[in-house]
XYZ file of C-alpha atoms in Angstrom:
468
model
C 95.232 165.248 61.747
C 98.257 165.202 59.425
C 99.635 162.147 61.242
C 102.338 159.894 59.826
C 100.202 156.819 60.526
C 99.977 154.393 57.586
C 97.332 151.905 58.726
C 94.432 152.332 61.146
C 92.093 149.808 62.784
C 89.228 151.107 64.911
C 87.735 148.289 67.061
C 84.013 147.767 67.646
C 84.394 148.766 71.291
C 84.828 152.398 70.215
C 81.547 154.248 70.737
C 82.474 157.756 69.599
C 84.787 159.055 66.885
C 85.304 162.789 66.614
C 84.984 164.797 63.420
C 88.065 165.184 61.174
C 89.955 162.522 63.183
C 92.302 161.674 60.287
C 91.825 164.713 58.103
C 94.822 165.386 55.802
C 96.787 162.254 56.800
C 99.036 161.947 53.704
C 100.615 158.593 54.677
C 97.434 156.729 55.596
C 96.759 153.902 53.106
C 94.369 151.437 54.777
C 91.507 151.722 57.270
C 89.484 149.017 59.000
C 86.477 150.690 60.613
C 84.672 148.403 63.091
C 83.501 151.039 65.571
C 79.939 150.737 66.849
C 79.182 154.228 65.610
C 79.108 156.206 62.388
C 82.017 157.587 60.378
C 81.916 161.223 61.424
C 82.080 164.418 59.373
C 85.316 164.845 57.351
C 86.858 161.930 59.271
C 89.269 161.021 56.438
C 88.979 164.180 54.370
C 91.693 164.444 51.694
C 93.745 161.458 52.810
C 95.223 161.438 49.340
C 97.073 158.100 49.622
C 94.228 156.125 51.185
C 93.498 153.145 48.925
C 91.416 150.672 50.970
C 88.617 150.926 53.537
C 86.803 147.986 55.164
C 83.635 148.703 57.140
C 82.512 146.338 59.901
C 78.885 145.386 60.446
C 78.496 147.829 63.337
C 79.061 150.840 61.081
C 75.739 151.863 59.528
C 76.256 155.532 58.595
C 78.916 157.535 56.746
C 78.541 161.266 57.294
C 79.119 164.148 54.898
C 82.622 164.668 53.451
C 83.961 161.669 55.402
C 86.181 160.522 52.496
C 85.951 163.553 50.263
C 89.030 164.104 48.140
C 90.560 160.646 48.773
C 91.721 160.475 45.172
C 93.427 157.033 45.380
C 90.626 155.237 47.236
C 89.572 152.248 45.130
C 88.704 149.350 47.442
C 85.623 149.674 49.688
C 83.341 146.803 50.785
C 80.068 148.595 49.992
C 78.381 145.351 48.928
C 79.076 143.251 52.023
C 78.906 145.622 55.027
C 75.762 146.798 56.850
C 75.595 150.437 55.793
C 72.148 152.045 55.983
C 72.880 155.620 54.918
C 75.686 157.571 53.245
C 75.367 161.350 53.414
C 76.025 164.100 50.857
C 79.585 164.451 49.558
C 80.914 161.512 51.571
C 82.884 160.131 48.590
C 82.986 163.198 46.374
C 86.270 163.493 44.478
C 87.214 159.832 45.046
C 88.224 159.509 41.417
C 89.761 156.025 41.687
C 86.570 154.299 42.811
C 85.003 151.824 40.348
C 82.565 153.436 37.921
C 79.898 150.945 39.047
C 79.354 150.398 42.768
C 77.102 147.674 44.183
C 75.461 148.607 47.471
C 74.654 146.486 50.501
C 71.078 145.235 50.811
C 70.722 147.119 54.113
C 70.930 150.544 52.428
C 67.731 152.579 52.755
C 68.711 156.143 51.805
C 71.419 157.391 49.459
C 71.714 160.922 48.066
C 73.104 161.164 44.534
C 75.649 163.703 45.743
C 77.335 161.094 47.983
C 79.483 160.086 44.963
C 80.735 161.806 41.829
C 78.077 162.034 39.143
C 79.844 159.633 36.755
C 79.531 156.692 39.189
C 76.641 154.270 38.657
C 75.016 152.811 41.755
C 73.415 149.353 41.775
C 71.104 148.174 44.584
C 70.131 144.668 45.643
C 66.666 145.842 46.704
C 64.029 147.905 44.913
C 64.947 151.508 45.691
C 62.744 154.401 44.594
C 64.700 156.971 42.574
C 64.002 160.619 43.389
C 65.597 163.728 41.993
C 68.040 164.028 44.892
C 68.714 160.354 45.558
C 67.268 156.926 46.320
C 64.959 155.716 49.083
C 63.899 152.275 50.276
C 60.142 152.617 50.555
C 57.088 150.713 51.636
C 54.162 150.990 49.210
C 51.078 151.974 51.205
C 47.735 151.113 49.622
C 45.115 153.866 49.535
C 41.617 153.167 48.217
C 40.001 156.499 47.458
C 37.556 158.451 45.346
C 38.819 161.569 43.583
C 36.009 164.052 44.244
C 36.397 166.435 41.306
C 32.946 167.923 41.869
C 33.967 169.010 45.370
C 37.363 170.200 44.125
C 35.746 172.469 41.539
C 33.486 173.936 44.233
C 36.578 174.787 46.291
C 38.093 176.512 43.253
C 34.943 178.625 42.761
C 34.900 179.546 46.450
C 38.548 180.635 46.266
C 37.750 183.058 43.482
C 34.726 184.343 45.407
C 37.033 185.191 48.324
C 39.538 186.838 45.996
C 36.767 188.861 44.347
C 35.769 190.243 47.763
C 39.311 191.603 48.094
C 39.369 192.880 44.491
C 42.072 190.414 43.541
C 42.434 188.807 40.131
C 40.789 185.427 39.644
C 42.953 182.316 39.593
C 42.883 179.842 36.710
C 42.293 176.141 37.406
C 45.340 174.324 36.048
C 45.212 170.655 35.021
C 48.805 169.849 36.083
C 48.362 171.507 39.458
C 45.078 169.654 39.939
C 46.837 166.369 39.198
C 49.488 167.268 41.778
C 46.812 168.254 44.310
C 44.959 164.959 43.866
C 48.201 163.020 44.314
C 49.038 165.047 47.400
C 45.553 164.293 48.809
C 46.319 160.580 48.561
C 49.706 161.204 50.205
C 48.400 163.192 53.178
C 45.888 160.421 53.889
C 48.944 158.350 54.850
C 51.369 161.033 56.010
C 49.659 164.259 57.024
C 52.329 166.925 56.589
C 53.776 169.418 54.101
C 56.416 166.861 53.171
C 56.730 164.108 50.602
C 56.276 160.774 52.402
C 59.125 159.263 50.388
C 61.670 162.062 50.882
C 63.602 161.533 54.097
C 65.477 164.802 53.705
C 62.621 166.803 52.263
C 61.857 170.161 53.859
C 58.479 171.525 54.854
C 56.862 173.710 52.221
C 56.143 177.166 53.525
C 58.351 176.857 56.599
C 60.521 179.995 56.587
C 63.298 178.100 58.373
C 63.700 175.564 55.572
C 64.417 175.501 51.867
C 61.274 174.003 50.324
C 62.798 173.562 46.881
C 63.506 169.859 47.432
C 59.838 169.304 48.260
C 58.730 171.085 45.083
C 61.311 169.491 42.807
C 60.715 165.950 44.048
C 56.941 166.380 43.726
C 57.352 167.394 40.081
C 60.038 164.782 39.461
C 57.854 161.938 40.742
C 54.938 163.076 38.558
C 56.967 163.605 35.385
C 56.424 167.365 35.443
C 59.882 168.510 36.476
C 61.075 171.324 34.235
C 57.581 171.918 32.834
C 55.830 173.625 35.725
C 56.340 174.650 39.335
C 54.285 175.688 42.346
C 54.812 177.981 45.283
C 52.200 177.263 47.919
C 50.140 174.475 49.438
C 47.179 174.237 51.800
C 46.133 170.887 53.272
C 43.200 169.786 55.422
C 41.411 166.634 56.522
C 38.085 165.673 58.044
C 35.900 168.415 56.541
C 32.832 166.941 54.833
C 32.033 169.691 52.325
C 33.814 172.210 50.129
C 32.206 175.046 52.079
C 33.402 173.642 55.414
C 37.016 173.206 54.341
C 37.099 176.713 52.854
C 35.729 178.137 56.113
C 38.495 176.293 57.939
C 41.224 177.586 55.651
C 39.894 181.149 55.678
C 39.854 181.173 59.491
C 43.603 180.401 59.499
C 45.962 183.298 58.804
C 48.592 181.257 56.964
C 46.069 179.345 54.824
C 44.139 182.520 54.050
C 47.348 184.238 52.902
C 47.817 181.505 50.295
C 44.213 181.784 49.086
C 44.571 185.560 48.728
C 48.221 185.414 47.664
C 49.996 186.706 44.587
C 49.312 183.664 42.395
C 47.837 183.182 38.931
C 46.991 179.469 38.851
C 45.888 176.756 41.234
C 44.861 173.110 41.489
C 42.538 171.460 43.997
C 42.580 167.892 45.273
C 39.764 166.195 47.161
C 40.020 162.483 47.951
C 37.613 160.498 50.098
C 38.912 157.312 51.731
C 37.347 155.050 54.363
C 38.994 157.343 56.922
C 37.399 160.560 55.636
C 38.077 163.454 53.285
C 41.532 164.837 52.481
C 41.843 168.237 50.813
C 44.730 170.022 49.070
C 45.186 173.361 47.325
C 48.275 173.944 45.158
C 49.154 177.493 44.020
C 51.420 178.532 41.155
C 52.580 181.331 38.897
C 53.662 179.303 35.912
C 52.430 178.152 32.531
C 48.743 177.374 32.312
C 47.115 174.158 31.102
C 43.314 174.408 31.350
C 41.597 171.826 33.530
C 39.104 169.706 31.610
C 35.966 168.885 33.571
C 36.340 165.404 35.057
C 33.856 163.152 36.808
C 34.462 161.704 40.266
C 36.674 158.648 39.994
C 37.459 155.725 42.269
C 41.122 154.735 42.167
C 43.583 152.769 44.276
C 47.047 154.282 44.509
C 50.183 152.980 46.171
C 52.006 155.728 48.045
C 55.722 155.088 48.665
C 56.731 155.911 52.232
C 60.360 156.117 53.321
C 61.497 153.141 55.390
C 64.416 155.018 56.906
C 62.585 158.065 58.157
C 58.977 157.130 58.717
C 57.964 153.474 58.758
C 60.807 152.504 61.094
C 60.834 155.798 63.002
C 61.645 155.443 66.682
C 60.671 157.544 69.642
C 57.465 158.709 71.326
C 54.424 158.671 69.051
C 56.411 157.899 65.910
C 56.205 155.116 63.376
C 53.227 152.780 63.082
C 51.334 150.926 65.782
C 49.188 147.814 65.421
C 45.978 146.987 67.236
C 42.667 145.291 66.473
C 39.573 147.219 65.435
C 37.940 146.128 68.682
C 40.917 147.643 70.573
C 41.273 144.321 72.417
C 44.213 141.980 72.491
C 42.095 139.176 73.946
C 39.709 137.176 71.754
C 37.454 134.212 72.329
C 37.815 131.044 70.284
C 35.853 131.600 67.070
C 36.013 135.417 67.260
C 36.988 137.371 64.164
C 38.506 140.842 64.018
C 40.492 143.084 61.697
C 43.895 144.675 62.185
C 43.963 148.425 62.668
C 47.141 150.379 61.886
C 47.666 153.865 63.273
C 50.453 155.957 61.789
C 52.271 158.830 63.463
C 55.362 159.639 61.448
C 58.168 162.029 62.346
C 57.594 165.677 61.341
C 53.844 165.060 61.210
C 51.533 166.386 63.900
C 48.535 164.217 63.058
C 47.579 160.575 63.343
C 46.438 158.830 60.171
C 45.431 155.274 59.336
C 46.845 152.697 56.939
C 45.093 149.928 55.036
C 46.489 146.709 56.567
C 46.621 145.081 53.116
C 49.608 147.365 52.426
C 51.787 144.924 54.383
C 52.659 141.240 54.564
C 51.066 139.453 57.534
C 51.639 136.180 59.339
C 50.810 134.542 62.655
C 53.430 133.135 64.985
C 51.066 130.210 65.638
C 48.367 129.411 63.077
C 46.862 126.862 65.462
C 45.970 129.709 67.823
C 45.369 132.632 65.481
C 45.222 133.145 61.705
C 45.512 136.310 59.618
C 44.965 136.818 55.889
C 46.531 139.259 53.414
C 43.880 141.893 54.191
C 44.499 141.834 57.932
C 41.437 139.762 58.844
C 42.071 137.819 62.059
C 40.400 134.655 63.381
C 40.850 133.064 66.819
C 41.272 129.282 66.429
C 42.154 127.844 69.839
C 43.190 128.943 73.320
C 46.728 130.279 73.617
C 48.891 133.251 72.744
C 50.179 134.245 69.300
C 51.725 137.267 67.625
C 50.369 139.014 64.550
C 53.531 139.769 62.566
C 53.935 142.583 60.041
C 56.965 142.107 57.770
C 58.416 145.204 56.113
C 60.241 145.510 52.805
C 63.629 145.563 54.514
C 62.873 142.352 56.403
C 62.221 144.027 59.762
C 59.115 142.951 61.642
C 56.586 144.548 63.966
C 54.404 142.294 66.114
C 51.256 142.506 68.207
C 50.437 139.885 70.833
C 46.932 138.451 71.063
C 45.630 136.058 73.696
C 42.874 133.658 72.680
C 40.598 132.409 75.469
C 38.236 129.471 75.664
C 34.711 130.607 74.931
C 33.900 133.240 77.537
C 30.392 134.612 77.193
C 30.166 138.277 78.068
C 27.810 138.715 81.018
C 28.033 135.048 82.045
C 29.686 135.520 85.447
C 29.175 131.960 86.678
C 30.068 130.513 83.242
C 26.954 128.358 82.941
C 26.424 129.325 79.310
C 23.649 131.893 79.803
C 23.104 135.380 81.202
C 20.711 135.351 84.146
C 19.578 137.716 86.903
C 22.282 136.175 89.113
C 24.947 137.329 86.649
C 23.427 140.805 86.393
C 23.396 141.209 90.184
C 27.045 140.178 90.392
C 27.928 142.760 87.735
C 25.912 145.417 89.588
C 27.789 144.535 92.766
C 31.108 144.930 90.956
C 30.082 148.325 89.559
C 29.395 149.519 93.124
C 32.404 148.143 95.003
C 34.824 148.424 92.058
C 37.244 145.773 93.255
C 40.169 144.490 91.185
C 39.317 141.764 88.680
C 41.435 139.312 86.752
C 41.509 139.718 82.977
C 38.947 137.004 82.267
C 36.355 138.349 84.681
C 36.887 141.939 83.544
C 36.286 140.778 79.980
C 33.034 139.061 81.039
C 31.644 142.007 83.044
C 32.829 144.886 80.830
C 30.121 145.176 78.145
C 31.656 148.088 76.202
C 35.321 147.115 76.706
C 36.287 150.432 78.306
C 38.359 148.759 81.033
C 35.907 149.238 83.885
C 32.557 147.887 85.106
C 29.845 150.535 85.432
C 26.083 150.845 85.767
C 25.959 151.115 81.963
C 27.379 147.587 81.688
C 24.857 146.313 84.246
C 21.907 147.795 82.350
C 23.127 146.399 79.036
C 23.505 142.899 80.429
C 20.114 143.182 82.170
C 18.572 144.071 78.837
C 20.349 141.119 77.206
C 19.182 138.702 79.909
C 15.556 139.811 79.423
C 15.795 139.440 75.650
C 17.243 135.943 76.005
C 14.332 134.929 78.175
């Protein structure tokens, strides 16, 4: 702090740099930052003679106010380094920077407040623009039916509950209904009170967070910003009828308080996908646009999901996981299967599912295993291959599958048929429960639950009788 140093090089061996390390260093003119860490808070705050900064490939994050007030800073290698994120205010007041800045292709989140408002940012990749900044997103495909008939039933049931409490009836608003339908598509991918494309969004209704970003970005994405607003949201999934979901909401104190809250308008979303029903209520106190009666409608929507916060999330039960619908990673030659993707994103408490056609797929060895654009898998020949999912940022996620020579389930002696001999061997295994190698477990385990039981024996006995 306030050092007379003129030039600073931080080597890649440095693993931690404290906050405000060079704050107010008036003589500092050049910095080469190669540390294998981020540029910390206010690290070079108001170094008023700093003109040039070079970031090494190990530096991926610049924290808030890191270079704020560096009025002579004009040379920064934004386009060629490996930055992933720059936080709010990091380059605020850097008035000598070029008015157009080209960003590195590794960038996945950038708030607009990172730079002065008169600076134009150009990206090499397709970044989604939000009200507060830009996000690198993956477009997740959702095939669904907008169930307006069910949504209108929910609306009527809400007013029945309000009437019981002698509260004024709510009006069904078209804009809020559009928002609720969109949110129903979104929660089918990312089940939470957060926008799936807003890495820094805050949970709506959480008293510990400012939910304004959530509201503003919702309106901004739908072209309604400045025209309307909303103040409450209820979400649910899995309920099969309007009556069931209302019973669920009314049995919850927080959801019930929204239904009976001090609102004047509302919208209801109900979307049915192959994974079930997803329900949303949106409550407001704003201008009113009457909902026109609409018929149920099938529609595919692509929901942008943040790469930085969700798709590539790390840690226990976060991110996406790949398996096969059969829940096996061993197939026989000639078997077909379909990829199953389970999603568990950060800040979400629930598991959801993703259409595999949302992603690009390939096989590490097409001679062993093939996969098409919809995630359909076929076993070609014996061996091992990886199913590879390639994300928008070039990162990959893989799932290993072993393909066996034709192994007939129940055929213990591998003579091509299931006989009483095979059934007796399976019965013996179910009794003594000894360890089996993978191939033999596959043959004896009828329902693929990882163990051989009397159930398996009876099923194979039935099959052997039918074959005779």
